[in-house]
CSV table of C-alpha atoms in Angstrom, one decimal:
chain,number,residue,atom,x,y,z
A,1,VAL,CA,-0.1,-0.2,-0.1
A,2,THR,CA,1.2,3.4,-0.8
A,3,THR,CA,1.7,6.0,1.8
A,4,GLY,CA,-1.0,8.7,2.6
A,5,THR,CA,-1.1,11.8,0.6
A,6,GLY,CA,1.1,13.8,2.9
A,7,ASN,CA,-1.6,16.3,3.0
A,8,PRO,CA,-1.0,18.1,6.5
A,9,ASP,CA,-4.9,18.5,6.7
A,10,GLU,CA,-5.4,14.9,6.4
A,11,PHE,CA,-2.5,14.2,8.8
A,12,ASP,CA,-4.1,16.4,11.4
A,13,ARG,CA,-7.6,14.9,10.6
A,14,GLN,CA,-6.3,11.5,11.1
A,15,LYS,CA,-4.5,12.3,14.2
A,16,THR,CA,-7.7,13.6,15.7
A,17,LEU,CA,-9.6,10.4,14.7
A,18,LEU,CA,-6.7,8.3,16.1
A,19,LEU,CA,-7.5,10.1,19.4
A,20,SER,CA,-11.1,9.5,19.3
A,21,LYS,CA,-12.8,9.2,22.7
A,22,VAL,CA,-12.8,5.8,23.8
A,23,GLY,CA,-16.3,4.5,24.4
A,24,ASP,CA,-17.8,6.8,21.6
A,25,PRO,CA,-19.9,4.4,19.3
A,26,GLY,CA,-17.7,3.3,16.2
A,27,SER,CA,-14.7,4.8,17.8
A,28,GLY,CA,-12.8,1.5,17.8
A,29,ALA,CA,-12.9,1.2,13.9
A,30,VAL,CA,-12.2,4.9,13.6
A,31,ARG,CA,-9.0,4.6,15.6
A,32,TYR,CA,-7.9,1.4,13.8
A,33,ALA,CA,-8.6,3.1,10.3
A,34,ALA,CA,-6.3,6.1,11.5
A,35,ALA,CA,-3.6,3.8,12.7
A,36,MET,CA,-3.6,2.2,9.4
A,37,TYR,CA,-3.0,5.8,7.9
A,38,PHE,CA,0.0,6.3,10.2
A,39,PHE,CA,1.3,2.7,9.5
A,40,ASN,CA,1.3,3.8,5.8
A,41,GLN,CA,3.2,7.0,6.8
A,42,LYS,CA,5.6,4.7,8.4
A,43,LEU,CA,4.7,6.3,11.9
A,44,LEU,CA,3.3,3.3,13.5
A,45,SER,CA,4.7,-0.1,13.7
A,46,CYS,CA,3.1,-3.4,12.8
A,47,ASP,CA,2.9,-4.4,16.4
A,48,VAL,CA,1.0,-1.2,17.2
A,49,LEU,CA,-1.3,-1.4,14.4
A,50,GLU,CA,-2.2,-4.9,15.6
A,51,ILE,CA,-3.2,-3.3,18.8
A,52,TYR,CA,-5.5,-1.1,17.4
A,53,ARG,CA,-7.0,-4.0,15.1
A,54,ARG,CA,-7.8,-5.8,18.3
A,55,CYS,CA,-9.5,-2.9,19.7
A,56,CYS,CA,-11.4,-2.3,16.6
A,57,LYS,CA,-14.7,-3.8,17.4
A,58,PHE,CA,-14.6,-2.8,21.1
A,59,ASP,CA,-15.3,0.9,21.2
A,60,ASN,CA,-14.6,0.9,25.0
A,61,GLU,CA,-11.2,-0.8,24.7
A,62,ASP,CA,-8.3,1.6,25.0
A,63,PRO,CA,-5.5,0.6,22.8
A,64,VAL,CA,-3.0,2.7,24.9
A,65,GLU,CA,-3.9,0.5,28.0
A,66,LEU,CA,-3.8,-2.8,25.9
A,67,ALA,CA,-0.4,-1.7,24.4
A,68,LYS,CA,0.8,-1.0,28.0
A,69,PHE,CA,-0.6,-4.1,29.3
A,70,GLU,CA,1.1,-6.1,26.5
A,71,LYS,CA,4.3,-4.2,27.1
A,72,ILE,CA,4.3,-3.2,23.5
A,73,GLU,CA,7.5,-1.3,22.7
A,74,GLY,CA,7.5,2.2,20.8
A,75,PHE,CA,3.7,2.4,21.2
A,76,SER,CA,3.8,6.2,20.7
A,77,PRO,CA,6.2,7.1,17.8
A,78,LEU,CA,4.1,10.3,17.0
A,79,SER,CA,4.1,11.3,20.7
A,80,PHE,CA,0.6,11.2,20.8
A,81,ASN,CA,-0.7,12.3,24.3
A,82,SER,CA,-2.9,9.7,25.6
A,83,GLY,CA,-3.8,11.7,28.7
A,84,ASN,CA,-7.3,13.0,27.6
A,85,ARG,CA,-8.5,9.9,26.0
A,86,ARG,CA,-11.4,9.3,28.2
B,1,MET,CA,-49.7,6.8,-33.1
B,2,MET,CA,-47.7,8.3,-30.2
B,3,ASN,CA,-49.1,9.7,-27.1
B,4,LYS,CA,-47.8,13.0,-25.5
B,5,ASN,CA,-44.7,11.1,-24.2
B,6,ASN,CA,-43.7,10.1,-27.6
B,7,ARG,CA,-44.9,6.4,-26.8
B,8,ASP,CA,-47.1,4.0,-28.8
B,9,ILE,CA,-49.4,2.7,-25.9
B,10,ARG,CA,-52.1,1.4,-28.2
B,11,VAL,CA,-53.6,-2.1,-27.1
B,12,PRO,CA,-53.8,-4.2,-30.2
B,13,ALA,CA,-57.2,-5.4,-31.4
B,14,ILE,CA,-56.3,-8.9,-31.4
B,15,TRP,CA,-53.9,-10.2,-28.9
B,16,ASP,CA,-52.9,-13.4,-26.9
B,17,ARG,CA,-54.5,-12.7,-23.5
B,18,SER,CA,-53.0,-15.7,-22.0
B,19,GLY,CA,-50.1,-15.0,-19.2
B,20,LEU,CA,-47.0,-17.0,-18.7
B,21,PRO,CA,-47.4,-20.6,-18.1
B,22,GLY,CA,-47.8,-21.7,-14.6
B,23,TRP,CA,-44.5,-23.5,-14.5
B,24,CYS,CA,-42.7,-20.4,-14.9
B,25,TYR,CA,-43.9,-19.4,-11.2
B,26,HIS,CA,-42.3,-22.3,-9.6
B,27,SER,CA,-39.3,-23.6,-11.7
B,28,PRO,CA,-36.0,-23.4,-9.7
B,29,ALA,CA,-33.9,-23.7,-13.0
B,30,LEU,CA,-35.9,-20.9,-14.7
B,31,LEU,CA,-35.3,-18.7,-11.3
B,32,GLU,CA,-31.6,-19.2,-11.8
B,33,LEU,CA,-32.0,-18.0,-15.4
B,34,GLU,CA,-34.2,-14.9,-14.2
B,35,LYS,CA,-31.5,-13.9,-11.6
B,36,GLU,CA,-28.7,-14.0,-14.1
B,37,HIS,CA,-30.4,-12.5,-17.2
B,38,ILE,CA,-33.4,-10.5,-15.7
B,39,PHE,CA,-32.3,-9.2,-12.5
B,40,LYS,CA,-28.3,-8.9,-12.4
B,41,THR,CA,-28.4,-7.5,-15.9
B,42,HIS,CA,-31.0,-4.7,-15.6
B,43,TRP,CA,-30.9,-1.5,-13.4
B,44,GLN,CA,-32.1,-1.7,-10.0
B,45,ILE,CA,-32.8,1.1,-7.5
B,46,ALA,CA,-30.6,0.8,-4.7
B,47,CYS,CA,-31.7,4.1,-2.8
B,48,HIS,CA,-31.9,8.0,-3.1
B,49,VAL,CA,-29.1,10.1,-2.9
B,50,SER,CA,-30.6,11.4,0.4
B,51,ASP,CA,-30.3,8.0,1.8
B,52,VAL,CA,-26.6,8.9,1.8
B,53,PRO,CA,-26.5,12.6,3.1
B,54,GLU,CA,-23.2,12.7,4.9
B,55,VAL,CA,-19.6,12.2,4.1
B,56,GLY,CA,-19.1,8.4,5.0
B,57,SER,CA,-23.0,7.8,4.8
B,58,PHE,CA,-23.9,4.4,3.4
B,59,GLN,CA,-26.8,2.4,2.2
B,60,THR,CA,-26.7,-1.3,1.3
B,61,PHE,CA,-28.7,-3.3,-1.3
B,62,ASP,CA,-28.7,-7.0,-1.7
B,63,MET,CA,-30.1,-8.7,-4.3
B,64,CYS,CA,-29.8,-12.5,-6.0
B,65,GLY,CA,-26.6,-13.2,-4.0
B,66,GLU,CA,-25.0,-9.9,-5.1
B,67,ARG,CA,-24.5,-7.0,-2.8
B,68,ALA,CA,-23.9,-3.3,-3.3
B,69,ILE,CA,-22.9,-0.5,-1.0
B,70,ILE,CA,-23.9,3.0,-1.9
B,71,LEU,CA,-21.7,5.4,-0.2
B,72,ARG,CA,-20.7,9.2,-0.2
B,73,ASP,CA,-17.1,9.9,-0.2
B,74,SER,CA,-14.9,12.6,1.3
B,75,ASP,CA,-15.4,14.9,-1.6
B,76,ARG,CA,-19.3,14.2,-1.2
B,77,LYS,CA,-19.4,12.3,-4.4
B,78,VAL,CA,-21.7,9.4,-4.3
B,79,ARG,CA,-20.0,6.1,-5.3
B,80,ALA,CA,-21.3,2.5,-5.7
B,81,PHE,CA,-19.2,-0.6,-4.9
B,82,HIS,CA,-19.8,-4.2,-4.4
B,83,ASN,CA,-20.0,-4.8,-0.7
B,84,ILE,CA,-17.2,-7.6,-1.0
B,85,CYS,CA,-13.8,-7.4,0.7
B,86,ARG,CA,-11.0,-8.0,-1.8
B,87,HIS,CA,-9.4,-10.3,0.8
B,88,ARG,CA,-11.9,-13.0,1.4
B,89,GLY,CA,-15.1,-11.6,0.2
B,90,SER,CA,-16.8,-10.8,3.5
B,91,ARG,CA,-19.5,-8.0,3.4
B,92,LEU,CA,-17.7,-4.9,4.5
B,93,VAL,CA,-20.5,-3.4,6.2
B,94,VAL,CA,-23.1,-5.5,7.8
B,95,LYS,CA,-25.8,-2.9,8.6
B,96,ASP,CA,-28.5,-1.8,6.0
B,97,ASN,CA,-27.4,1.8,6.5
B,98,GLY,CA,-24.9,4.0,8.6
B,99,ILE,CA,-21.8,6.1,8.7
B,100,CYS,CA,-18.4,5.2,8.2
B,101,LYS,CA,-16.8,8.1,9.9
B,102,ASN,CA,-13.1,7.6,8.6
B,103,ALA,CA,-12.9,4.5,6.4
B,104,LEU,CA,-14.5,1.1,5.7
B,105,VAL,CA,-13.2,-1.8,7.9
B,106,CYS,CA,-13.7,-5.3,7.0
B,107,PRO,CA,-15.4,-7.0,10.0
B,108,PHE,CA,-13.7,-10.5,9.3
B,109,HIS,CA,-9.8,-9.7,9.2
B,110,GLY,CA,-9.8,-5.9,9.4
B,111,TRP,CA,-8.8,-4.7,5.9
B,112,VAL,CA,-9.3,-1.1,5.6
B,113,TYR,CA,-10.7,0.9,2.7
B,114,ASN,CA,-10.7,4.8,1.9
B,115,LEU,CA,-14.2,6.2,1.2
B,116,ASP,CA,-13.1,6.4,-2.4
B,117,GLY,CA,-12.8,2.8,-2.5
B,118,THR,CA,-8.9,2.3,-2.6
B,119,LEU,CA,-7.3,0.0,-0.2
B,120,ARG,CA,-5.8,1.8,2.9
B,121,GLY,CA,-4.1,-1.2,4.1
B,122,ALA,CA,-4.7,-4.9,4.9
B,123,ALA,CA,-4.5,-6.1,8.5
B,124,ARG,CA,-1.1,-7.7,9.3
B,125,PRO,CA,0.5,-5.8,6.4
B,126,ASP,CA,3.8,-7.6,7.4
B,127,SER,CA,2.1,-11.0,6.2
B,128,PHE,CA,1.3,-9.5,2.6
B,129,PRO,CA,3.7,-8.4,-0.2
B,130,GLU,CA,3.1,-4.6,-1.2
B,131,LEU,CA,-0.6,-4.3,-2.1
B,132,ASP,CA,-1.7,-1.8,-4.7
B,133,LYS,CA,-4.4,0.4,-3.3
B,134,HIS,CA,-6.0,0.5,-6.7
B,135,LYS,CA,-5.6,-3.1,-7.7
B,136,PHE,CA,-6.8,-4.1,-4.2
B,137,GLY,CA,-9.5,-1.3,-3.9
B,138,LEU,CA,-13.2,-2.1,-4.0
B,139,ARG,CA,-14.7,-3.2,-7.1
B,140,THR,CA,-16.9,-0.4,-8.6
B,141,ILE,CA,-20.5,-1.3,-9.7
B,142,ASP,CA,-22.1,0.2,-12.6
B,143,PHE,CA,-24.3,3.1,-11.4
B,144,GLU,CA,-26.3,6.1,-12.5
B,145,ILE,CA,-28.1,8.8,-10.8
B,146,TRP,CA,-31.7,9.8,-12.2
B,147,ASN,CA,-33.4,12.4,-10.6
B,148,GLY,CA,-31.8,11.6,-7.4
B,149,PHE,CA,-32.6,7.9,-7.7
B,150,VAL,CA,-29.3,5.8,-7.5
B,151,PHE,CA,-29.6,2.9,-9.9
B,152,VAL,CA,-27.1,0.1,-10.0
B,153,ARG,CA,-26.6,-2.8,-12.4
B,154,PHE,CA,-24.6,-5.9,-11.3
B,155,LYS,CA,-23.6,-7.1,-14.9
B,156,LYS,CA,-23.9,-5.4,-18.0
B,157,GLY,CA,-27.2,-5.8,-19.8
B,158,PRO,CA,-29.3,-4.9,-22.9
B,159,GLN,CA,-30.7,-1.8,-21.1
B,160,PRO,CA,-29.6,1.7,-22.2
B,161,ALA,CA,-28.6,4.4,-19.7
B,162,VAL,CA,-31.3,5.0,-17.1
B,163,LYS,CA,-31.6,8.5,-18.5
B,164,GLU,CA,-32.3,7.3,-21.8
B,165,LEU,CA,-34.7,4.6,-20.6
B,166,LEU,CA,-36.8,7.3,-18.8
B,167,GLU,CA,-36.4,10.0,-21.4
B,168,PRO,CA,-40.2,9.6,-22.2
B,169,PHE,CA,-40.9,11.0,-18.8
B,170,ALA,CA,-38.2,13.3,-18.3
B,171,ARG,CA,-40.2,16.4,-18.6
B,172,GLU,CA,-43.0,15.4,-16.4
B,173,ALA,CA,-40.8,14.0,-13.8
B,174,ALA,CA,-38.6,17.3,-13.7
B,175,GLY,CA,-41.8,18.9,-12.2
B,176,TYR,CA,-41.2,17.2,-9.0
B,177,ASN,CA,-37.7,18.1,-8.0
B,178,MET,CA,-37.2,14.6,-7.0
B,179,ALA,CA,-33.5,15.0,-6.5
B,180,ASP,CA,-34.1,17.4,-3.6
B,181,HIS,CA,-36.4,15.2,-1.7
B,182,VAL,CA,-35.4,13.7,1.7
B,183,PRO,CA,-36.3,10.4,3.4
B,184,VAL,CA,-39.3,10.0,5.4
B,185,GLY,CA,-37.7,7.2,7.2
B,186,GLU,CA,-35.3,4.2,6.6
B,187,LEU,CA,-36.1,1.9,3.7
B,188,TRP,CA,-38.8,-0.4,4.4
B,189,HIS,CA,-38.2,-4.4,3.7
B,190,GLY,CA,-40.8,-7.0,3.6
B,191,GLN,CA,-41.4,-10.6,2.4
B,192,SER,CA,-44.0,-12.2,0.5
B,193,PRO,CA,-44.6,-15.9,0.2
B,194,VAL,CA,-45.0,-15.7,-3.7
B,195,ASN,CA,-43.0,-15.9,-6.9
B,196,TRP,CA,-41.7,-12.4,-7.8
B,197,LYS,CA,-43.7,-12.3,-11.1
B,198,SER,CA,-46.8,-12.5,-9.0
B,199,VAL,CA,-46.2,-9.3,-7.4
B,200,ARG,CA,-45.6,-7.7,-10.8
B,201,ASP,CA,-48.6,-9.2,-12.3
B,202,VAL,CA,-50.7,-7.5,-9.9
B,203,ASP,CA,-49.0,-4.3,-10.0
B,204,ASN,CA,-49.0,-4.1,-13.7
B,205,GLU,CA,-52.8,-3.4,-14.1
B,206,GLY,CA,-55.4,-1.3,-12.7
B,207,TYR,CA,-58.3,-3.6,-13.7
B,208,HIS,CA,-58.5,-4.7,-9.9
B,209,VAL,CA,-58.5,-1.3,-8.4
B,210,ALA,CA,-62.3,-1.0,-8.3
B,211,MET,CA,-62.7,-4.4,-6.7
B,212,ALA,CA,-59.6,-4.5,-4.5
B,213,HIS,CA,-58.7,-0.9,-3.6
B,214,PRO,CA,-61.7,1.1,-2.1
B,215,ALA,CA,-59.4,4.0,-1.0
B,216,LEU,CA,-57.8,4.3,-4.4
B,217,GLN,CA,-61.1,4.0,-6.0
B,218,ASP,CA,-62.6,6.8,-3.8
B,219,LEU,CA,-59.4,8.7,-4.6
B,220,TYR,CA,-59.2,8.6,-8.5
B,221,GLY,CA,-61.8,6.1,-9.6
B,222,ALA,CA,-62.2,5.6,-13.4
B,223,THR,CA,-59.5,8.2,-14.2
B,224,TYR,CA,-56.9,5.8,-13.3
B,225,ALA,CA,-55.2,4.4,-16.6
B,226,ASP,CA,-52.2,2.2,-17.4
B,227,GLU,CA,-49.8,2.6,-20.3
B,228,PRO,CA,-48.1,-0.7,-21.1
B,229,TYR,CA,-44.4,-1.3,-21.0
B,230,VAL,CA,-42.8,0.2,-24.0
B,231,ASN,CA,-39.0,-0.1,-24.2
B,232,GLY,CA,-38.9,-1.2,-20.8
B,233,VAL,CA,-41.0,1.5,-19.1
B,234,SER,CA,-44.6,1.9,-18.3
B,235,ARG,CA,-46.6,4.7,-16.8
B,236,SER,CA,-49.9,4.9,-14.8
B,237,ASP,CA,-51.7,7.6,-13.5
B,238,GLY,CA,-54.9,8.5,-11.6
B,239,LYS,CA,-56.5,11.9,-10.9
B,240,PHE,CA,-58.4,13.0,-7.9
B,241,THR,CA,-62.2,12.6,-8.9
B,242,GLN,CA,-64.7,15.4,-8.1
B,243,SER,CA,-66.3,13.7,-5.4
B,244,SER,CA,-65.4,14.8,-1.7
B,245,GLY,CA,-64.5,11.0,-0.8
B,246,ARG,CA,-66.6,8.5,1.1
B,247,ARG,CA,-63.8,7.3,3.3
B,248,TRP,CA,-62.4,9.1,6.0
B,249,ALA,CA,-58.6,9.3,4.8
B,250,VAL,CA,-59.4,9.9,1.4
B,251,ARG,CA,-62.1,12.7,2.1
B,252,ASN,CA,-59.3,14.6,4.3
B,253,TYR,CA,-56.8,14.0,2.0
B,254,LYS,CA,-58.6,15.6,-0.9
B,255,LYS,CA,-59.3,18.4,1.3
B,256,MET,CA,-55.9,19.0,2.7
B,257,SER,CA,-53.7,18.1,-0.2
B,258,LYS,CA,-51.5,21.3,-1.0
B,259,PRO,CA,-48.9,21.0,-3.6
B,260,GLN,CA,-45.5,22.6,-3.4
B,261,GLU,CA,-45.0,25.8,-5.3
B,262,HIS,CA,-42.7,24.3,-7.5
B,263,LEU,CA,-45.2,21.6,-8.8
B,264,PRO,CA,-46.8,22.3,-12.1
B,265,GLU,CA,-50.5,22.7,-11.8
B,266,SER,CA,-51.2,19.6,-14.2
B,267,LEU,CA,-49.5,17.5,-11.3
B,268,HIS,CA,-51.5,19.1,-8.5
B,269,ARG,CA,-54.1,16.4,-8.3
B,270,SER,CA,-52.6,13.2,-9.6
B,271,TRP,CA,-51.0,10.1,-8.5
B,272,LEU,CA,-48.3,8.9,-10.9
B,273,TYR,CA,-46.5,5.8,-11.4
B,274,TYR,CA,-43.6,5.0,-13.7
B,275,GLY,CA,-42.8,1.3,-14.2
B,276,LEU,CA,-39.3,0.0,-14.9
B,277,PHE,CA,-38.8,-3.4,-16.3
B,278,PRO,CA,-38.3,-5.8,-14.7
B,279,ASN,CA,-39.3,-5.1,-11.1
B,280,ALA,CA,-39.6,-1.4,-10.0
B,281,VAL,CA,-41.9,1.4,-9.7
B,282,ILE,CA,-41.1,5.1,-9.2
B,283,ALA,CA,-44.4,6.8,-7.8
B,284,ALA,CA,-45.2,10.4,-7.2
B,285,THR,CA,-48.0,12.2,-5.6
B,286,PRO,CA,-48.2,15.9,-4.8
B,287,GLU,CA,-46.4,15.3,-1.3
B,288,THR,CA,-44.0,12.4,-1.9
B,289,ILE,CA,-41.9,10.4,-4.2
B,290,LEU,CA,-41.4,6.7,-3.6
B,291,PHE,CA,-40.0,3.8,-5.2
B,292,TYR,CA,-40.8,0.1,-4.6
B,293,GLN,CA,-39.3,-3.1,-6.0
B,294,GLU,CA,-39.5,-7.0,-5.6
B,295,PHE,CA,-37.0,-9.5,-6.3
B,296,PRO,CA,-36.9,-13.2,-5.8
B,297,LEU,CA,-35.6,-15.1,-2.6
B,298,SER,CA,-36.7,-18.4,-4.0
B,299,THR,CA,-39.4,-19.5,-6.3
B,300,ALA,CA,-41.9,-19.0,-3.6
B,301,LYS,CA,-40.6,-15.9,-1.7
B,302,SER,CA,-40.1,-12.4,-2.7
B,303,GLN,CA,-38.3,-9.5,-1.1
B,304,LEU,CA,-40.3,-6.3,-1.2
B,305,ARG,CA,-38.4,-3.0,-0.5
B,306,SER,CA,-39.4,0.7,-0.8
B,307,GLY,CA,-38.5,3.8,0.0
B,308,ILE,CA,-40.5,7.2,0.6
B,309,TYR,CA,-39.2,10.7,0.2
B,310,ARG,CA,-40.7,14.1,1.0
B,311,ASN,CA,-40.1,17.7,0.0
B,312,PRO,CA,-37.4,19.2,2.3
B,313,VAL,CA,-39.6,22.0,3.4
B,314,GLU,CA,-43.6,21.5,4.0
B,315,ASP,CA,-45.9,23.2,6.4
B,316,ARG,CA,-48.5,21.4,8.7
B,317,GLN,CA,-51.0,21.1,6.0
B,318,GLN,CA,-48.6,19.3,3.7
B,319,ARG,CA,-47.2,17.1,6.4
B,320,ALA,CA,-50.9,16.1,7.3
B,321,SER,CA,-51.6,15.5,3.6
B,322,ARG,CA,-48.4,13.4,3.3
B,323,TYR,CA,-49.6,11.3,6.3
B,324,LEU,CA,-53.0,10.7,4.7
B,325,ALA,CA,-51.5,9.8,1.3
B,326,ASN,CA,-49.2,7.2,3.0
B,327,ARG,CA,-52.1,5.9,4.8
B,328,ILE,CA,-53.9,5.4,1.8
B,329,ASP,CA,-50.9,3.7,0.1
B,330,ARG,CA,-50.2,1.4,3.0
B,331,GLU,CA,-53.7,0.2,2.8
B,332,THR,CA,-53.3,-0.4,-0.8
B,333,VAL,CA,-50.0,-2.3,-0.3
B,334,LYS,CA,-51.7,-4.6,2.2
B,335,GLU,CA,-54.6,-5.3,-0.1
B,336,ASP,CA,-52.1,-6.0,-3.0
B,337,ILE,CA,-50.0,-8.5,-1.1
B,338,GLN,CA,-53.1,-10.6,-0.5
B,339,LEU,CA,-54.0,-10.4,-4.2
B,340,THR,CA,-50.5,-11.7,-5.1
B,341,ILE,CA,-51.0,-14.5,-3.0
B,342,TRP,CA,-54.2,-15.5,-4.7
B,343,SER,CA,-52.5,-15.1,-8.2
B,344,ASN,CA,-49.5,-17.2,-7.1
B,345,GLU,CA,-51.2,-20.1,-5.7
B,346,SER,CA,-53.1,-20.7,-8.7
B,347,MET,CA,-50.0,-21.4,-10.4
B,348,ALA,CA,-49.6,-24.5,-8.4
B,349,SER,CA,-52.8,-25.9,-9.5
B,350,ASP,CA,-53.1,-28.6,-12.1
B,351,SER,CA,-56.6,-27.2,-12.9
B,352,PHE,CA,-55.6,-23.7,-13.6
B,353,GLU,CA,-55.6,-23.1,-17.3
B,354,GLY,CA,-53.8,-19.8,-17.4
B,355,PHE,CA,-54.7,-16.1,-17.4
B,356,TYR,CA,-57.3,-14.6,-19.8
B,357,LEU,CA,-56.5,-10.9,-19.7
B,358,SER,CA,-58.8,-7.8,-20.2
B,359,ASP,CA,-57.7,-5.0,-22.7
B,360,LEU,CA,-57.1,-3.2,-19.1
B,361,GLU,CA,-54.5,-5.8,-18.1
B,362,TYR,CA,-52.4,-5.4,-21.5
B,363,GLY,CA,-49.7,-4.1,-19.0
B,364,VAL,CA,-49.3,-7.6,-17.8
B,365,ARG,CA,-49.0,-8.7,-21.2
B,366,SER,CA,-46.4,-6.2,-22.1
B,367,HIS,CA,-44.4,-7.2,-19.1
B,368,HIS,CA,-44.4,-10.8,-20.1
B,369,ASP,CA,-43.5,-9.8,-23.6
B,370,HIS,CA,-40.3,-8.1,-22.4
B,371,LEU,CA,-39.5,-11.3,-20.4
B,372,ARG,CA,-40.0,-13.5,-23.4
B,373,ALA,CA,-37.6,-11.2,-25.4
B,374,ILE,CA,-34.8,-12.0,-22.9
B,375,LEU,CA,-35.7,-15.8,-22.0
B,376,PRO,CA,-37.5,-17.5,-24.8
B,377,ILE,CA,-38.2,-20.5,-22.6
B,378,TYR,CA,-41.1,-18.6,-21.1
B,379,ASN,CA,-42.9,-19.4,-24.5
B,380,VAL,CA,-42.9,-23.2,-23.7
B,381,LYS,CA,-46.4,-24.1,-22.6
B,382,GLN,CA,-45.7,-27.3,-20.6
B,383,ALA,CA,-43.1,-27.6,-17.9
B,384,PRO,CA,-39.9,-29.0,-19.2
B,385,ILE,CA,-37.6,-31.1,-17.3
B,386,GLU,CA,-35.9,-29.1,-14.7
B,387,ASP,CA,-32.5,-30.1,-16.0
B,388,ASP,CA,-33.2,-29.2,-19.5
B,389,VAL,CA,-34.5,-25.7,-18.9
B,390,LYS,CA,-31.2,-23.9,-19.4
B,391,THR,CA,-30.2,-25.8,-22.5
B,392,LEU,CA,-33.9,-25.5,-23.9
B,393,ASN,CA,-33.7,-21.8,-23.3
B,394,THR,CA,-30.4,-21.4,-25.4
B,395,SER,CA,-31.7,-23.8,-28.1
B,396,LEU,CA,-34.8,-21.6,-28.6
B,397,GLY,CA,-32.5,-18.8,-29.5
B,398,ASN,CA,-32.4,-15.2,-27.9
B,399,THR,CA,-30.5,-12.3,-27.6
B,400,GLY,CA,-30.4,-11.8,-24.0
B,401,ALA,CA,-29.2,-15.0,-22.4
B,402,GLN,CA,-26.8,-17.7,-23.5
């Protein structure tokens, strides 16, 4: 798959979507789709993408917490702030 | 002699008044031919553009084993795809409608597609070679928008473009501003325990109205007239009679009906129906536009599907008259479903010798003629051996199906 458009607006939009509020209806799929965008930008690893995939169908499942629980290295290559996720 | 819509709608002085042979209504082998050569190859109404109002809005349409998704992309453009993941073929969206806020995510393994159909990425991308986002993008479906209605066609077929097909009615239909309408609710789905052709046989004639539809009779009575199918389209209309109406809903509807300002005066007190071969109708009243269609689930079960749309701006009186129009229509649908059951069960009886149609039922004949033009097997009077149906149809020679 080719990388994203490089469009800064799209980058920001996808970043917002990646940080969608945990618990919002459909947010699991939204976060996973955004994670795929950043994977294509080579800003997320396969392991991290996989965390988002596992959380995709569970809107209440916080990928950050799952990654911590699973001790996934380098979870936040974009330095996304996960402090206000809830 | 052509009518005002440039259509020759005359009923011949002498014509074969028998309908299709009874076996055609319960042959599984024929049904397979119908699916391939009647349904998949002809335009089908999937929805109205207003059913997908926002970026990411989608509406699905399943028919004869095929499934489509109508979607509004990030540029607000309406697109149509097969609702099939390029990985293992799973349906990408499982709900009838909804919003994909960011992308389409396959619920099976998690492949992700952009709203323009290109592949954003495969799950576990490390397990695949590089995937081209176009080559592995969603497969598009032939589609066309006519006055806001979204038509799809699963396979190339004999029909021209929808615009060309419906050209005879283009001027008249333009008066309704159909494309600007908005949904009254979600699309309606129902099932009926009959062969799909029995649904159409009932709907293609108004001879039964006086007997079976007291509300319609009260509304437009003897003014109702059917034009047969010519080049794939038919037309019917009824004009409100002068009487005040004996039934509560009709009486109040006639009193309250208040057309939108944009509607030409000639359409103020009419209900119109455009039939589209093989299985759909677009109808218009001063208050609403709607579509309905049927397709086979088996030889003895049909899926019914419809959508109703209203003007985006309406006052209380218009809203009330829309309610009353819908009430009359609901009553009519219920009555028609019963008629289709009576019509269909006759086909299973050895004692039934076939239709003997009135001149007022020439629309039924014209629909059957369209069917015969595609599948000549319909001309075979006695039921063939099931295993021979496909071969026999081919040997009879035709243009539509091989």
